[in-house]
Coordinates of C-alpha atoms in Angstrom, one line a residue:
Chain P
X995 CA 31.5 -14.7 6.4
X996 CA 34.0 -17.0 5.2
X997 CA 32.2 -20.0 6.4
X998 CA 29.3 -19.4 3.7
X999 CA 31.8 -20.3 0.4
X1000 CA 30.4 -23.5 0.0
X1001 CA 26.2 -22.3 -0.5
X1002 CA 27.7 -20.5 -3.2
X1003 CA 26.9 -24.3 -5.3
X1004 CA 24.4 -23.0 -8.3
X1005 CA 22.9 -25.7 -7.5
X1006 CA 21.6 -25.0 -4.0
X1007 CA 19.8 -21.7 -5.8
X1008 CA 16.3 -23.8 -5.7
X1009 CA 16.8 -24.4 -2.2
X1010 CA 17.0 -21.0 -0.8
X1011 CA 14.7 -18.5 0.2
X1012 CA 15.5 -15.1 0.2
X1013 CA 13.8 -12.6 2.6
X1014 CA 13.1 -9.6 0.0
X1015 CA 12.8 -6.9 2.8
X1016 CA 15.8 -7.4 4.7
X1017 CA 18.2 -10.1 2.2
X1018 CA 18.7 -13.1 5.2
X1019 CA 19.2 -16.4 3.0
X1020 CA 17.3 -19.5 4.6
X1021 CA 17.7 -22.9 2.9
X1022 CA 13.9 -23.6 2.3
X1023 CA 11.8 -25.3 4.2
X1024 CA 8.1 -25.7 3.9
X1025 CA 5.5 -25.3 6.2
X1026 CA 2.6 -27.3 6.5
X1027 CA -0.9 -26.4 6.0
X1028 CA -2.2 -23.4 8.6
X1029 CA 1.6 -23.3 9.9
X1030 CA 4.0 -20.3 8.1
X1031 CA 7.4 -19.4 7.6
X1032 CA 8.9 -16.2 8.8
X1033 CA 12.0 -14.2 8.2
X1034 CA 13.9 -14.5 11.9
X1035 CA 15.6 -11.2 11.6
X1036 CA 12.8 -8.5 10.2
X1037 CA 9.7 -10.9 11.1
X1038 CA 8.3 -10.5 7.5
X1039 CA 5.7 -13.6 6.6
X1040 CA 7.5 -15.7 3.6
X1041 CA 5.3 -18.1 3.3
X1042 CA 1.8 -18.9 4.7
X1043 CA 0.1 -21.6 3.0
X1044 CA -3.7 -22.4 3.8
X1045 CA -5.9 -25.3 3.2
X1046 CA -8.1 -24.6 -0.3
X1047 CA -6.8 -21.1 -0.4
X1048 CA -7.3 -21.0 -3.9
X1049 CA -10.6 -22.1 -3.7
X1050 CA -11.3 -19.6 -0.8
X1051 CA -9.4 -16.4 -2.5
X1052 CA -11.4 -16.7 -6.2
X1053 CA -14.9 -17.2 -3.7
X1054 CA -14.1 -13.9 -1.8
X1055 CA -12.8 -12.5 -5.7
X1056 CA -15.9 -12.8 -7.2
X1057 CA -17.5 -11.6 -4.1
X1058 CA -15.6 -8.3 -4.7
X1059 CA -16.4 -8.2 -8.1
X1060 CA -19.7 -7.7 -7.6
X1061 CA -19.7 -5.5 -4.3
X1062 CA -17.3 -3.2 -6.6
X1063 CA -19.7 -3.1 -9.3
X1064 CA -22.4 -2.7 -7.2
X1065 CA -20.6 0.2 -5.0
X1066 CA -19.9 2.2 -8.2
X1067 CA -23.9 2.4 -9.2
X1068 CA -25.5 3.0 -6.6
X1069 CA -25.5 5.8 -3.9
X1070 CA -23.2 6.2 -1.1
X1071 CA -24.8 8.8 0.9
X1072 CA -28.2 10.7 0.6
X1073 CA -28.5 14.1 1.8
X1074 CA -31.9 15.8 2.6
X1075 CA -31.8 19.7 3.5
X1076 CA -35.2 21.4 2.7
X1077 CA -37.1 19.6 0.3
X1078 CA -33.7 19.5 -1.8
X1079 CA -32.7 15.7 -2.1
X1080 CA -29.7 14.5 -3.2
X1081 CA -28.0 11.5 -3.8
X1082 CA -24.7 10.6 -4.7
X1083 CA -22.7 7.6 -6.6
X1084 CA -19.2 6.8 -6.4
X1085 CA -19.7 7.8 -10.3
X1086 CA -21.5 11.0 -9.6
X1087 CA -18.6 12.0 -6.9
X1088 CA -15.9 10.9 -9.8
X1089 CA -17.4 13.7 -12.3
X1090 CA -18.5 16.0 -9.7
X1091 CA -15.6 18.1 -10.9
X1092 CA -15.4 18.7 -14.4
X1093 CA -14.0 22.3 -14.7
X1094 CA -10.4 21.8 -16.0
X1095 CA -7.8 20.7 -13.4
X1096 CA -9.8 19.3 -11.2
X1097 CA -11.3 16.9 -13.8
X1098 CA -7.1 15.2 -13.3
X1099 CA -8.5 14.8 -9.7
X1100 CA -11.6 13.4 -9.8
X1101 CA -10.0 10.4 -12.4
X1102 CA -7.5 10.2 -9.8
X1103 CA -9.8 9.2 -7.2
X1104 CA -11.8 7.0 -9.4
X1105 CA -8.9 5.4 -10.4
X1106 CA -8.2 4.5 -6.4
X1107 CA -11.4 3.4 -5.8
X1108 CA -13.1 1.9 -8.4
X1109 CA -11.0 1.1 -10.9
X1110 CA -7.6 0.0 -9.6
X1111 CA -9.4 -2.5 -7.0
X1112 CA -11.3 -3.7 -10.4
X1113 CA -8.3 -4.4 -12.3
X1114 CA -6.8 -5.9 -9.2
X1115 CA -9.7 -8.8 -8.7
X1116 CA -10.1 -9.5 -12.4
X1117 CA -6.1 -10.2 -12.3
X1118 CA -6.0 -12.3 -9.3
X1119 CA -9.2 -14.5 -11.0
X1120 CA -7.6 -14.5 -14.5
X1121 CA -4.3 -15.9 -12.9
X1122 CA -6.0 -18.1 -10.0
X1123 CA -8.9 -19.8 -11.4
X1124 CA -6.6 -22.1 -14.2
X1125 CA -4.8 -23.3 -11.2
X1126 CA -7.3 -24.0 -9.0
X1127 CA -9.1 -25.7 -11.5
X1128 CA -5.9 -28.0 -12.5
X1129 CA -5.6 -26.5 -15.9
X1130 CA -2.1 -25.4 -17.2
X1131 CA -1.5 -21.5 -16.5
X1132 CA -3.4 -18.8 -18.3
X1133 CA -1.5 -16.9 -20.8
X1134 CA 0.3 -14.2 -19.3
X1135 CA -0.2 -15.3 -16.0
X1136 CA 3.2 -14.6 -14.5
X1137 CA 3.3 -10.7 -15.7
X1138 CA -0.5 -10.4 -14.8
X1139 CA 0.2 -11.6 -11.1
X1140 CA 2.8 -9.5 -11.1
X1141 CA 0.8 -6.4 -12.5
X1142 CA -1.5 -7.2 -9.9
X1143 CA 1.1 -6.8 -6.7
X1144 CA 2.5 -3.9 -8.1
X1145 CA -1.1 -2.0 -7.9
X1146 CA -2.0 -4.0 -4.4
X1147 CA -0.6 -0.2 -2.8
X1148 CA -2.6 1.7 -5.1
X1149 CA -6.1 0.1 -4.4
X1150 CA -7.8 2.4 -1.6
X1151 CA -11.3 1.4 -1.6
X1152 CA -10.9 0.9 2.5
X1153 CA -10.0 4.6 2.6
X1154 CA -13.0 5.9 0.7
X1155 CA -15.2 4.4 3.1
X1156 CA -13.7 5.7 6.3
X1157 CA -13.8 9.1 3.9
X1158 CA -17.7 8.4 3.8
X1159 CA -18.0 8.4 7.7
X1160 CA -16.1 11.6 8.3
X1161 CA -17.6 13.2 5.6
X1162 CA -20.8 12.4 6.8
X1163 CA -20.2 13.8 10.2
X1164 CA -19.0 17.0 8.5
X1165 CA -22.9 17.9 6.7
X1166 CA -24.6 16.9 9.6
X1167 CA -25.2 20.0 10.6
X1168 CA -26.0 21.5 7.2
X1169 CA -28.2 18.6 6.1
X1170 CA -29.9 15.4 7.2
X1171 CA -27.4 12.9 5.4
X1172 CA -27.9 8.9 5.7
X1173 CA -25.8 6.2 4.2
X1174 CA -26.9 4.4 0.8
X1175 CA -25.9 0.5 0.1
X1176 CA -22.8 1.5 -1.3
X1177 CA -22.1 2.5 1.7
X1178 CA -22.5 -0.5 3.5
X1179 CA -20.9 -2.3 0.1
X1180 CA -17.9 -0.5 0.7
X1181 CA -18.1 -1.5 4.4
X1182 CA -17.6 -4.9 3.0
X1183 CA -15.0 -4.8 0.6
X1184 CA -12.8 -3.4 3.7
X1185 CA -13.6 -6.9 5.5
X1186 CA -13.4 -9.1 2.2
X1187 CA -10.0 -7.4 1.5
X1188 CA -8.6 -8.1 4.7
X1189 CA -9.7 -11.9 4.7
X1190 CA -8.0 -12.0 1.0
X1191 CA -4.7 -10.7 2.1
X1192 CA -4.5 -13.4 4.6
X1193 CA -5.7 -16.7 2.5
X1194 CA -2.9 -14.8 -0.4
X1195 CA 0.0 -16.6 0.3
X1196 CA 2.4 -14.6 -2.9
X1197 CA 4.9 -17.5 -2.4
X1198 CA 2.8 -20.2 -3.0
X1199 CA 1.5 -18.5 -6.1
X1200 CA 5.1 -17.9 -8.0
X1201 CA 5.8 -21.7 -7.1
X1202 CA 2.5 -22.7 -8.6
X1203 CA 3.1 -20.5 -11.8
X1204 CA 6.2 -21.9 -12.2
X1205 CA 6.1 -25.5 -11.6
X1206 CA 2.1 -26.0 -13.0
X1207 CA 2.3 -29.3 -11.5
X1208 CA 3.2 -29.2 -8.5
X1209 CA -0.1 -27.0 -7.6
Chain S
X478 CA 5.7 -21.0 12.6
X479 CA 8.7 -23.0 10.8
X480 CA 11.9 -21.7 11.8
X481 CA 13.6 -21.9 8.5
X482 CA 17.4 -23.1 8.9
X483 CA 19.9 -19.8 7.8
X484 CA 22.0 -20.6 4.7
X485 CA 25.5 -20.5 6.3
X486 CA 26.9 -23.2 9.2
X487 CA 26.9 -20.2 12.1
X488 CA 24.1 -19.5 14.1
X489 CA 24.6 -15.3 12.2
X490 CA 22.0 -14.4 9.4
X491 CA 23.6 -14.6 5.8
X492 CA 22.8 -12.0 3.6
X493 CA 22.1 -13.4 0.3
X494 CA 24.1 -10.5 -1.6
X495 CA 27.5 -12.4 0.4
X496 CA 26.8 -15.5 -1.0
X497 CA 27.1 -14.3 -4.4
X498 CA 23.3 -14.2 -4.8
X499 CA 20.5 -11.8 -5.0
X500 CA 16.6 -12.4 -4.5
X501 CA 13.7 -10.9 -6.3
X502 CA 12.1 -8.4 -3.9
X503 CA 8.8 -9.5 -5.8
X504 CA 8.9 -13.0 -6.0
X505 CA 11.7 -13.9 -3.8
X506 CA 13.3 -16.3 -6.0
X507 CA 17.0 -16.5 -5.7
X508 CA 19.8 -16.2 -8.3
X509 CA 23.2 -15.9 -9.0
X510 CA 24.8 -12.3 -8.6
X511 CA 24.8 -10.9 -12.0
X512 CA 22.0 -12.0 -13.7
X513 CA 19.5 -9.0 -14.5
X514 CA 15.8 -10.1 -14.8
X515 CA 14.3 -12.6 -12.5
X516 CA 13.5 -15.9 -14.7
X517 CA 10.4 -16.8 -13.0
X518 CA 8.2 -13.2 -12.5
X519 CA 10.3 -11.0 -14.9
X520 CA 11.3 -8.1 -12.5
X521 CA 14.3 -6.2 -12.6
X522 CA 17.3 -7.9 -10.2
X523 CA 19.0 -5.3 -8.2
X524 CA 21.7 -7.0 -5.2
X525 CA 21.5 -3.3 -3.8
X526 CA 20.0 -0.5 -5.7
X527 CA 21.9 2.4 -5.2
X528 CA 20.6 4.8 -7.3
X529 CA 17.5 4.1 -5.1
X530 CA 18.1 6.9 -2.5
X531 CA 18.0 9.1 -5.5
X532 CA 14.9 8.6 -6.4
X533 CA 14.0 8.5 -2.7
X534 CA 14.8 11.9 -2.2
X535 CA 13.2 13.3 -5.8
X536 CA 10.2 12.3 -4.7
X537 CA 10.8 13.4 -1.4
X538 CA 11.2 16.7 -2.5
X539 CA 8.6 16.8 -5.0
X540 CA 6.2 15.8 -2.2
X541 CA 7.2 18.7 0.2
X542 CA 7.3 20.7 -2.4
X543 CA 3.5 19.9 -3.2
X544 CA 2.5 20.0 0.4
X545 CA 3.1 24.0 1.1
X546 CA 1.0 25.0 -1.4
X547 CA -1.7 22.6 -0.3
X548 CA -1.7 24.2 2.9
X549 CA -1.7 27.3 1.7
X550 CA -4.7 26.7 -1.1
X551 CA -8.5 26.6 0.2
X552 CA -9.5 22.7 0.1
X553 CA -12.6 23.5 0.2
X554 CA -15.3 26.3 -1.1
X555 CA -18.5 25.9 0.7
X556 CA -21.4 28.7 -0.2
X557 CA -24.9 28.7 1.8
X558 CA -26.9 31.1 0.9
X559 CA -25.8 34.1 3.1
X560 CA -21.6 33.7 3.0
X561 CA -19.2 32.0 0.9
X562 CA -16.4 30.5 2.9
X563 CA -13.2 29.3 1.6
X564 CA -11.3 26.7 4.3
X565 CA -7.8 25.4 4.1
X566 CA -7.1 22.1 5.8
X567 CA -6.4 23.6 9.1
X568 CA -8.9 25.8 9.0
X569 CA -11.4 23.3 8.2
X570 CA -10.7 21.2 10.9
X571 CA -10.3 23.9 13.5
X572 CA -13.9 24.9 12.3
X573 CA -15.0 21.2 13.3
X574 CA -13.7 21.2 16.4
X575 CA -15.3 24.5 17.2
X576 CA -18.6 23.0 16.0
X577 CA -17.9 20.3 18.6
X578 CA -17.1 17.3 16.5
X579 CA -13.7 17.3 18.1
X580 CA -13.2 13.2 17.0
X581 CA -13.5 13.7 13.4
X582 CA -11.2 17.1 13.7
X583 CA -8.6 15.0 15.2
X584 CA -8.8 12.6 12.6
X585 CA -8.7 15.2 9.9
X586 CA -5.9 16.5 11.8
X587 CA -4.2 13.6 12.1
X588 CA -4.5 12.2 8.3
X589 CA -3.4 15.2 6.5
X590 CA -1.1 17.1 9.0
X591 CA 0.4 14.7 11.4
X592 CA 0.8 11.7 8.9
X593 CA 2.2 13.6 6.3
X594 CA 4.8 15.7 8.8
X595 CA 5.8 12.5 10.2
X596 CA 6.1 10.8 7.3
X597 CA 8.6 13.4 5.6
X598 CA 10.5 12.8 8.7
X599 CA 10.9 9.3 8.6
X600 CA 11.7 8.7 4.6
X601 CA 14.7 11.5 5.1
X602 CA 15.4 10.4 8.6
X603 CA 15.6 6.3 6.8
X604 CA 17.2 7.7 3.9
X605 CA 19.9 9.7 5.4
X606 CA 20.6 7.0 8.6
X607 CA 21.5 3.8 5.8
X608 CA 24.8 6.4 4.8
X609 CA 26.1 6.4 8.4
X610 CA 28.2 3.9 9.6
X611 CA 27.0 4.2 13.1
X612 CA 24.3 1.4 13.6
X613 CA 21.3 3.0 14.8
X614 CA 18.9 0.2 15.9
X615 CA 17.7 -1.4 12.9
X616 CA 14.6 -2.9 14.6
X617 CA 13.8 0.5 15.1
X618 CA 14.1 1.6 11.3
X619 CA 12.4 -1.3 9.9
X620 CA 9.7 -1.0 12.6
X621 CA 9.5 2.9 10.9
X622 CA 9.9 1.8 7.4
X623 CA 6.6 -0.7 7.6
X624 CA 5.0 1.7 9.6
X625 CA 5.6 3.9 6.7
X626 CA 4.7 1.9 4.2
X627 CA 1.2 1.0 5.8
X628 CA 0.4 4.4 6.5
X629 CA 1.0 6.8 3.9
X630 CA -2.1 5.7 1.9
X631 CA -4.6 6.8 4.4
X632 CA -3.5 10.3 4.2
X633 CA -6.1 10.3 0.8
X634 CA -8.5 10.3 3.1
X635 CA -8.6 13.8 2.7
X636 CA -9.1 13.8 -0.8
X637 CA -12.5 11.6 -0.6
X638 CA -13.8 13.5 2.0
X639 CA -13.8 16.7 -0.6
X640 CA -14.7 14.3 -3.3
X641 CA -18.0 12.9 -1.7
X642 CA -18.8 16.5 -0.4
X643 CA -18.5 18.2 -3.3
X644 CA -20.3 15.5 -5.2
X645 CA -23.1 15.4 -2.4
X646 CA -23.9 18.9 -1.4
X647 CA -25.0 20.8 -4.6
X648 CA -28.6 21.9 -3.1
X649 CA -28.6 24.3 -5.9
X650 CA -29.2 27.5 -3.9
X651 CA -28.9 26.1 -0.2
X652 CA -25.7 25.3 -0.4
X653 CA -22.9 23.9 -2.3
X654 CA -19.7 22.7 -1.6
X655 CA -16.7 22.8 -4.6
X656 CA -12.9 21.8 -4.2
X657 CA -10.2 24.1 -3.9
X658 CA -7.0 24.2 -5.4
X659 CA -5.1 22.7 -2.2
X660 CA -6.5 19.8 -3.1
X661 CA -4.7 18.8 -6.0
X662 CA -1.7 19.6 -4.4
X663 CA -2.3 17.2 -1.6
X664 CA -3.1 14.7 -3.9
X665 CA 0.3 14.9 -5.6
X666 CA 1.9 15.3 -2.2
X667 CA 0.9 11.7 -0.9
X668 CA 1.3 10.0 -4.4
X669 CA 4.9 11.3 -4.2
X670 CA 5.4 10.4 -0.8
X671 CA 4.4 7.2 -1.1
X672 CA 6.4 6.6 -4.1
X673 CA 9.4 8.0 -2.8
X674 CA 8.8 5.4 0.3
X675 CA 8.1 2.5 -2.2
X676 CA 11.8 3.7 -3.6
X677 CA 13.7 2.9 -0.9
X678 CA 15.2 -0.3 -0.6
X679 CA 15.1 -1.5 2.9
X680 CA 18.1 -4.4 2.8
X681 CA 20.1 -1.3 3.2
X682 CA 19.0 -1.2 6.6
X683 CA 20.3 -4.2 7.2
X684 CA 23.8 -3.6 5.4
X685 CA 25.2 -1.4 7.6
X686 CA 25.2 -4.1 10.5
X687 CA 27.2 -6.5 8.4
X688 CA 29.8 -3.5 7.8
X689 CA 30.9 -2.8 11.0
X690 CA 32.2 -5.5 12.9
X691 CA 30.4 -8.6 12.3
X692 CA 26.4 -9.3 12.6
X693 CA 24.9 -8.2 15.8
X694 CA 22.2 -10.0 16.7
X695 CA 18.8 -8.0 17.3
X696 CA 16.7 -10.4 19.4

């Protein structure tokens, strides 16, 4: 690799891209509106900018915020066996166990649903809507993003509601069970989530926080 | 797509760690070799993080360690009004798929037996393949390591199915559902797993290519 000595220039540092899953240096380039940059060896997505993707991302935000809020209230599933009825909130499943240990589990799981994804929306809003709006950046902004993409793992509403389906399928037989909203809420966060994920272009955001300008 | 041009004058890939520089794996900003915290998102700076496979395999052991027992542990108690049942994971599904929902038995099956199995297998089988000096196909490894690191979550699926049952069948004395202890230990077992994934630092994949004999080119 003796013909790379000369990028060593400190200078050139601002010019180059690094691919943080598999370390290939590219000398930046970037793309246009729509279009998106990829790593060539391990095909990871560098940058993707979009047209009013902050605009798009904090709509869809407080979309979430709401559909989480809402999710958490009201019932999920209703069950019917008898004359007993029943019906269950993602808060009543969170304290369903309260004996001892499995009280650890039950937080756990609220946590991963509820509260995680929460944290996660009021981040991205707290840290997005100053630079949509052309304002400098919010205090804390850069270890708040950053906050936020280290929980982006943790956040499972998704999984909860494909939970809800097989679970569902498993009382059939026992009960007559039907979905609640939250149900159809959490159908919608899976949908919302997706679309976010691919209007978030991480890049774009660092470059934003760091040269307020230039957004 | 933009095909970025590669830092370097030859048509091979440059890793940034032999150009004296190393990126942030969170923001991808690149600095000079040495310097410890990124300047721009404040993580830590590691070129290669070698102590990395140690904490790969802690929590790789702390995560098998966590799955036995929640195999061995009912996951679930359920009590109708004539018998009180206690079902492990297994158990429960092979109970589903005798009842004739064979789908959602497969999918219980395949969230918290084959996903889990196969994902031991492929941290240890990543983890212990960056030490050898023999290149087995990267593609292949990074192909597993995403597939990894997009999977693992959806073993919890589990976990919320005994969560909303447990919350949702209490029909006083009809029936009523209550966790077991297995379910704790599953719990632990995928949030260990999927840390010790997380852990691993995939550029290693990519190291041992440069080591032997020059680049080779994948595509």
């Amino acid at each position: 690799m003796k013909d790379t000595l000369d990028m060593q220039a400190p200078a050139g540092l601002d010019d180059l891209i690094v691919c943080p899953q598999c370390d290939a240096a590219y000398r930046l380039k970037r793309p246009g509106h729509g279009e998106r940059a990829i790593c060539q060896r391990c095909h990871k997505v560098l940058i993707s900018p979009r047209k009013d993707a902050g605009l798009r991302i904090i709509a869809v935000a407080f979309a979430v915020l709401f559909l989480i809020l809402g999710a958490a209230v009201f019932p999920f599933l209703t069950i019917d066996a008898a004359g007993n009825r029943n019906a269950v909130s993602v808060l009543d499943a969170a304290f369903a166990f309260t004996g001892g240990s499995l009280l650890l589990l039950s937080l756990a799981a609220l946590a991963l649903i509820i509260l995680i994804p929460l944290v996660r929306v009021l981040l991205i809003l707290y840290v997005l809507l100053p630079l949509v709006l052309d304002r400098p950046a919010a205090r804390h902004a850069i270890p708040a993003f950053r906050l936020s993409e280290a929980l982006r793992p943790w956040s499972m509403a998704e999984i909860f509601a494909i939970g809800c389906a097989v679970a569902l399928v498993k009382v059939t037989d026992l009960a007559n069970v039907g979905f609640g909203p939250a149900f159809w809420m959490f159908g919608l966060l899976v949908v919302l989530g997706i679309a976010q994920d691919s209007f978030m272009c991480r890049w774009s955001v660092w470059h934003a926080l760091e040269n307020p300008k230039n957004s | 797509m933009v095909g970025m041009a590669r830092a370097g004058k030859s048509e091979k890939f440059v890793n940034a760690r032999e150009m004296g520089v190393v990126a942030c794996r969170r923001c991808t900003k690149a600095w000079p070799l040495g310097v410890a915290t990124c300047g721009r998102c404040g993580h830590t700076l590691v070129s290669r993080d070698h102590l990395s496979l140690h904490r790969v395999w802690a929590f790789w052991v702390l995560g098998v360690a966590c799955y036995i027992p929640a195999n061995i542990f009912p996951m679930l108690n359920t009590r109708t009004l004539f018998l009180n049942e206690e079902s492990t994971i297994i158990s429960g599904a092979v109970e589903l798929a005798q009842y004739g929902n064979l789908g959602i038995a497969l999918i219980i099956l395949f969230a918290s037996v084959v996903i889990p199995l196969s994902k031991f297998w492929a941290v240890a089988f990543l983890a212990v393949s960056v030490r050898q000096q023999r290149v087995i196909s990267t593609r292949f490894r990074q192909v597993l390591y995403e597939v990894v690191e997009y999977i693992g979550r959806w073993s919890m699926i589990d976990i919320f199915v005994v969560a909303i049952l447990s919350a949702l069948v209490q029909l006083k004395t009809l029936a009523s559902i209550s966790p077991g202890l297995a379910s704790i230990f599953f719990a632990l077992s995928v949030i260990f797993t999927m840390l010790s994934a997380q852990a691993f630092d995939p550029r290693m994949i990519w190291d041992v290519q440069g080591k032997d004999g020059g680049p080779r080119r994948d595509e």
